[in-house]
PDB file of C-alpha atoms in Angstrom:
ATOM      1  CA  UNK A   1      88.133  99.333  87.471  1.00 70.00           C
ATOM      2  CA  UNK A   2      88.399  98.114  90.964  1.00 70.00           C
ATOM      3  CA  UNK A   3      88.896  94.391  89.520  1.00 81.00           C
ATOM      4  CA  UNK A   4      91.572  95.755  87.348  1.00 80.00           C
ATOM      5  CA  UNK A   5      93.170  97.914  90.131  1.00 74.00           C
ATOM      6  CA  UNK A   6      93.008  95.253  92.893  1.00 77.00           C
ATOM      7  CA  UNK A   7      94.425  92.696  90.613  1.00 85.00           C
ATOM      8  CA  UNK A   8      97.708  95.425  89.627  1.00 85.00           C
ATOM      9  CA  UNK A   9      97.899  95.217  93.328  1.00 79.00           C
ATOM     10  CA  UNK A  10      97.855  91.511  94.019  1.00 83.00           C
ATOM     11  CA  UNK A  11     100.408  91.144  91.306  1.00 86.00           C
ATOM     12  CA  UNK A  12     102.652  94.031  91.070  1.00 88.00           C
ATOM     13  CA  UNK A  13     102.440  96.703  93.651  1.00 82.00           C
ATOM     14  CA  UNK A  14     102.433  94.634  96.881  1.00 83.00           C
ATOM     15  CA  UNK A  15     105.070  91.538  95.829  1.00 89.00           C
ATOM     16  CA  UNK A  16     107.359  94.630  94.554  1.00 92.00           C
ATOM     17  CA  UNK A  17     106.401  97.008  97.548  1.00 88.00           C
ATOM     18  CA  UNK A  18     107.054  94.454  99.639  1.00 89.00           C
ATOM     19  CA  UNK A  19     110.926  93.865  98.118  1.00 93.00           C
ATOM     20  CA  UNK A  20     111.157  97.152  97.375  1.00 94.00           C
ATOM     21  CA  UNK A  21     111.286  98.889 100.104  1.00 92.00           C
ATOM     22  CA  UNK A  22     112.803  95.727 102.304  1.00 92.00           C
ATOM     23  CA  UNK A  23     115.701  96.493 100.114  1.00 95.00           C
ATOM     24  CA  UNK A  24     115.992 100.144 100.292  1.00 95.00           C
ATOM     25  CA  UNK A  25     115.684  99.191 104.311  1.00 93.00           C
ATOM     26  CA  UNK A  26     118.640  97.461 103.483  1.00 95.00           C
ATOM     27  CA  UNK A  27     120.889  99.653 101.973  1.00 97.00           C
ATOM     28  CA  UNK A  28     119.681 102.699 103.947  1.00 97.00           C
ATOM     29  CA  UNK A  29     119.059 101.673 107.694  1.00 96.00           C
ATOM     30  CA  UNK A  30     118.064 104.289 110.030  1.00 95.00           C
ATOM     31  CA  UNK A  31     115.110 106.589 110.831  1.00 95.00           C
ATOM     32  CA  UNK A  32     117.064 110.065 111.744  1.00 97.00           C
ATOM     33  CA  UNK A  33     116.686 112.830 109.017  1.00 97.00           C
ATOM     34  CA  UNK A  34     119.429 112.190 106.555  1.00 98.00           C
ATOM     35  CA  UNK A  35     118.441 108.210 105.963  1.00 98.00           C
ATOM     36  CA  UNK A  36     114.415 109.306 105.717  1.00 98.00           C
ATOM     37  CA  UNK A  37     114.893 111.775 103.679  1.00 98.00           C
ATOM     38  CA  UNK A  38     117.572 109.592 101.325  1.00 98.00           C
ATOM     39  CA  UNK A  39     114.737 106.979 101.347  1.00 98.00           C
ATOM     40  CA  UNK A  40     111.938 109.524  99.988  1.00 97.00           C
ATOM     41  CA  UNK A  41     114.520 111.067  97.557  1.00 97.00           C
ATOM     42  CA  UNK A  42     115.080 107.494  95.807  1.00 98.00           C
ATOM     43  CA  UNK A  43     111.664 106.226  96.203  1.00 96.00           C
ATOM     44  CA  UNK A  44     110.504 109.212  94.500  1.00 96.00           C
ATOM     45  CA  UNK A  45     112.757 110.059  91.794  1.00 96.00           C
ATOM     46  CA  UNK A  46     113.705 106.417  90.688  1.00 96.00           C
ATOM     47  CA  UNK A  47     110.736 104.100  92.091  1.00 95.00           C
ATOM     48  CA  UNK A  48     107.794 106.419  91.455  1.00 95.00           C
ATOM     49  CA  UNK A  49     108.581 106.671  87.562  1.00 97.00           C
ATOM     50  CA  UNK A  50     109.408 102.789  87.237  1.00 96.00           C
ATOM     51  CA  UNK A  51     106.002 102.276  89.021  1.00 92.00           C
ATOM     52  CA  UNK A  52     104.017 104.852  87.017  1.00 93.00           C
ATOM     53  CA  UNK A  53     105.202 103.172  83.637  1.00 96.00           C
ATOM     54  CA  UNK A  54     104.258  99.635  85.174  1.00 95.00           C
ATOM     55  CA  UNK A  55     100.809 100.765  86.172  1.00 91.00           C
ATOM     56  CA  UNK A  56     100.644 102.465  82.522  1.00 93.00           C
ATOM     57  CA  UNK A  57     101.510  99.695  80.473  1.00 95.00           C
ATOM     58  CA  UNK A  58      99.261  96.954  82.949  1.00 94.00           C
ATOM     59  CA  UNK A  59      96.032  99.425  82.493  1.00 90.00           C
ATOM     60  CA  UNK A  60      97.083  99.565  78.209  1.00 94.00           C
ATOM     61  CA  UNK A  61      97.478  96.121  78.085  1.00 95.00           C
ATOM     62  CA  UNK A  62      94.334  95.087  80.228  1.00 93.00           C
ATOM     63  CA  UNK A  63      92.249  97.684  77.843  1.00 91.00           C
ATOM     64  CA  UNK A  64      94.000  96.198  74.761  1.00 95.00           C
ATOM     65  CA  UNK A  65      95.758  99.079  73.565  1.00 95.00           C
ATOM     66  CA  UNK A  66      98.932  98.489  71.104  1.00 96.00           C
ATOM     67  CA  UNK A  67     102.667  99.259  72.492  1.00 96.00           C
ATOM     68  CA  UNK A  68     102.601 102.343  70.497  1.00 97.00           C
ATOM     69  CA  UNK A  69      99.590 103.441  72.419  1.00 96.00           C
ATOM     70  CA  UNK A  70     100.870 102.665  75.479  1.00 96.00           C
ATOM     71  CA  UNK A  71     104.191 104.024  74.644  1.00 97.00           C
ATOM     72  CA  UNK A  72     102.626 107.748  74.148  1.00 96.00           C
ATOM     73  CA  UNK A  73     100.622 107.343  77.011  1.00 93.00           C
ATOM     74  CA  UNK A  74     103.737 107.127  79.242  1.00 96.00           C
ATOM     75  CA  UNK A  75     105.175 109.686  77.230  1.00 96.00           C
ATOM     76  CA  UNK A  76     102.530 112.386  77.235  1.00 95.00           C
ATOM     77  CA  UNK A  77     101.247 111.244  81.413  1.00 93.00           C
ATOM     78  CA  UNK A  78     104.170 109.751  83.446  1.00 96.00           C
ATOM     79  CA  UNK A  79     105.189 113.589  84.237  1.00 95.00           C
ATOM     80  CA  UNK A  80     101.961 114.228  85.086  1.00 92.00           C
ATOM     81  CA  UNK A  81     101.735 111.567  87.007  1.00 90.00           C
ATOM     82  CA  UNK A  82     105.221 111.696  89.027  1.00 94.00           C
ATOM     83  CA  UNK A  83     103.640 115.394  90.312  1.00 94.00           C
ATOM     84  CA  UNK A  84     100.910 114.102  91.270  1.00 88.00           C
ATOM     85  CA  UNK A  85     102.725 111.279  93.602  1.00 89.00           C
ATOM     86  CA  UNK A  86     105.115 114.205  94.657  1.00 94.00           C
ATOM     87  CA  UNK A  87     101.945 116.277  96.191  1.00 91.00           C
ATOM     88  CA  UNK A  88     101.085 112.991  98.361  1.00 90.00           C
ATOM     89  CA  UNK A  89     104.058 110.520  98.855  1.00 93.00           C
ATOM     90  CA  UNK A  90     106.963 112.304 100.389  1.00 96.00           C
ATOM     91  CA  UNK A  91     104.958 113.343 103.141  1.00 96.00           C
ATOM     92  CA  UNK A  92     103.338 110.112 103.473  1.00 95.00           C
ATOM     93  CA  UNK A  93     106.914 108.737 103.199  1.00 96.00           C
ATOM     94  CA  UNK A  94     108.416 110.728 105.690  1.00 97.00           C
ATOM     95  CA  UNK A  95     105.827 109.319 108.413  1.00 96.00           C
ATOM     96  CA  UNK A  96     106.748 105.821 107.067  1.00 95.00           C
ATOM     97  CA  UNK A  97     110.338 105.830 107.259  1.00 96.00           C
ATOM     98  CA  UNK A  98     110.184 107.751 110.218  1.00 96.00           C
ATOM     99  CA  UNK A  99     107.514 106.002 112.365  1.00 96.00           C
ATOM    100  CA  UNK A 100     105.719 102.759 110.557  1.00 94.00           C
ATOM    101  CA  UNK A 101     107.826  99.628 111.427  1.00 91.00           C
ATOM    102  CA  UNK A 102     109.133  97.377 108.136  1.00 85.00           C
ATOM    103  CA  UNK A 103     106.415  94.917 109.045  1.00 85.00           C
ATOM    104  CA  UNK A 104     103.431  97.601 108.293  1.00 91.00           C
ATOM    105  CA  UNK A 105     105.197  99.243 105.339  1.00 88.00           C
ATOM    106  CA  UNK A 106     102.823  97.732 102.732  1.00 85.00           C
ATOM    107  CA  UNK A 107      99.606  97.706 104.987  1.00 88.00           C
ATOM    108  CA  UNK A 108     100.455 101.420 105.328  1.00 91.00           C
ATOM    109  CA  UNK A 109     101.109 102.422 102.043  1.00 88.00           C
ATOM    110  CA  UNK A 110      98.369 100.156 100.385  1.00 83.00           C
ATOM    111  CA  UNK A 111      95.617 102.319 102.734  1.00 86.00           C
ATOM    112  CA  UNK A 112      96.933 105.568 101.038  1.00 87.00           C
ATOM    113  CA  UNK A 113      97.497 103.756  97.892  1.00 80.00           C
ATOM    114  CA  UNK A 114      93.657 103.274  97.524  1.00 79.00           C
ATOM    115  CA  UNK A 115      92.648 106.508  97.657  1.00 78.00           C
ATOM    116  CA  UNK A 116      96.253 107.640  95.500  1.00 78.00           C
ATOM    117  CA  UNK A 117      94.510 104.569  92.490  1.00 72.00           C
ATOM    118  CA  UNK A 118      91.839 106.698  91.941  1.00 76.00           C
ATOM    119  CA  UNK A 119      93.946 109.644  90.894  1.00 73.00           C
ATOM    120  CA  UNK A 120      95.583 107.431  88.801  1.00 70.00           C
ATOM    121  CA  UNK A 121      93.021 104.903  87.541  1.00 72.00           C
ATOM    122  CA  UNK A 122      91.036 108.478  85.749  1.00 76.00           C
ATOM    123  CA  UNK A 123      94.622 109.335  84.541  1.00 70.00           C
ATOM    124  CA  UNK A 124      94.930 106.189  83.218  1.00 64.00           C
ATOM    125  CA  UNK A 125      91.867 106.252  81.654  1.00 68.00           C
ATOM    126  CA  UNK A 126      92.361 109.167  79.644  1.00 66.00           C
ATOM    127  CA  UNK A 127      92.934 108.727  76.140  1.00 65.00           C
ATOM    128  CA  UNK A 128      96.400 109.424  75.271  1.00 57.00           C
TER     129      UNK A 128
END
């Protein structure tokens, strides 16, 4: 699992981290209330379920399951897994776009991130 989950990392979550939330820097600048808060509202409802369904299909795919497979397993765990992310991420969130500089966005949220994996990773695992 860690070779797995380091190499989703390497390939996925950091290159689209990294763009990610450079653009949403972008089109939301600021770090008073209204554009944090904006920023945790659309990293949460629109980027948490795109990344969910991305880790999802990399851990089907990696264990060889079919597209149907895969397909129920978003079905029947993304929810599950978007509440999870909303009991951790908008408060880690809020410190980021508040306090952490652009430059130590992904260090930041990769730190978390491990720990948030492991949640994930015996989701993931779980037979759909």
């Amino acid at each position: 699992r860690l070779a797995t989950l380091s190499f989703f990392g390497f390939i996925y979550h950091g290159p689209s981290g990294h763009y990610f939330y450079n653009w949403l820097d972008k089109q939301i600048p600021g770090t008073d209330a209204v554009p944090v808060f904006t920023k945790v509202a659309v990293d949460q409802l629109f980027w948490c379920p795109i990344f969910m369904s991305v880790f999802f299909t990399y851990l089907g795919l990696v264990n060889g399951d079919s597209l149907n497979t895969i397909g129920n397993k978003i079905k029947n765990d993304l929810l599950t897994a978007c509440q999870g992310s909303w009991k951790v991420w908008p408060m880690v969130h809020l410190i980021n776009f508040k306090f952490v500089p652009n430059k130590w966005r992904i260090p930041y949220i990769n730190a978390i991130q491990i720990v948030f994996n492991m949640f994930l990773s015996l989701l993931g695992s779980k037979k759909a």
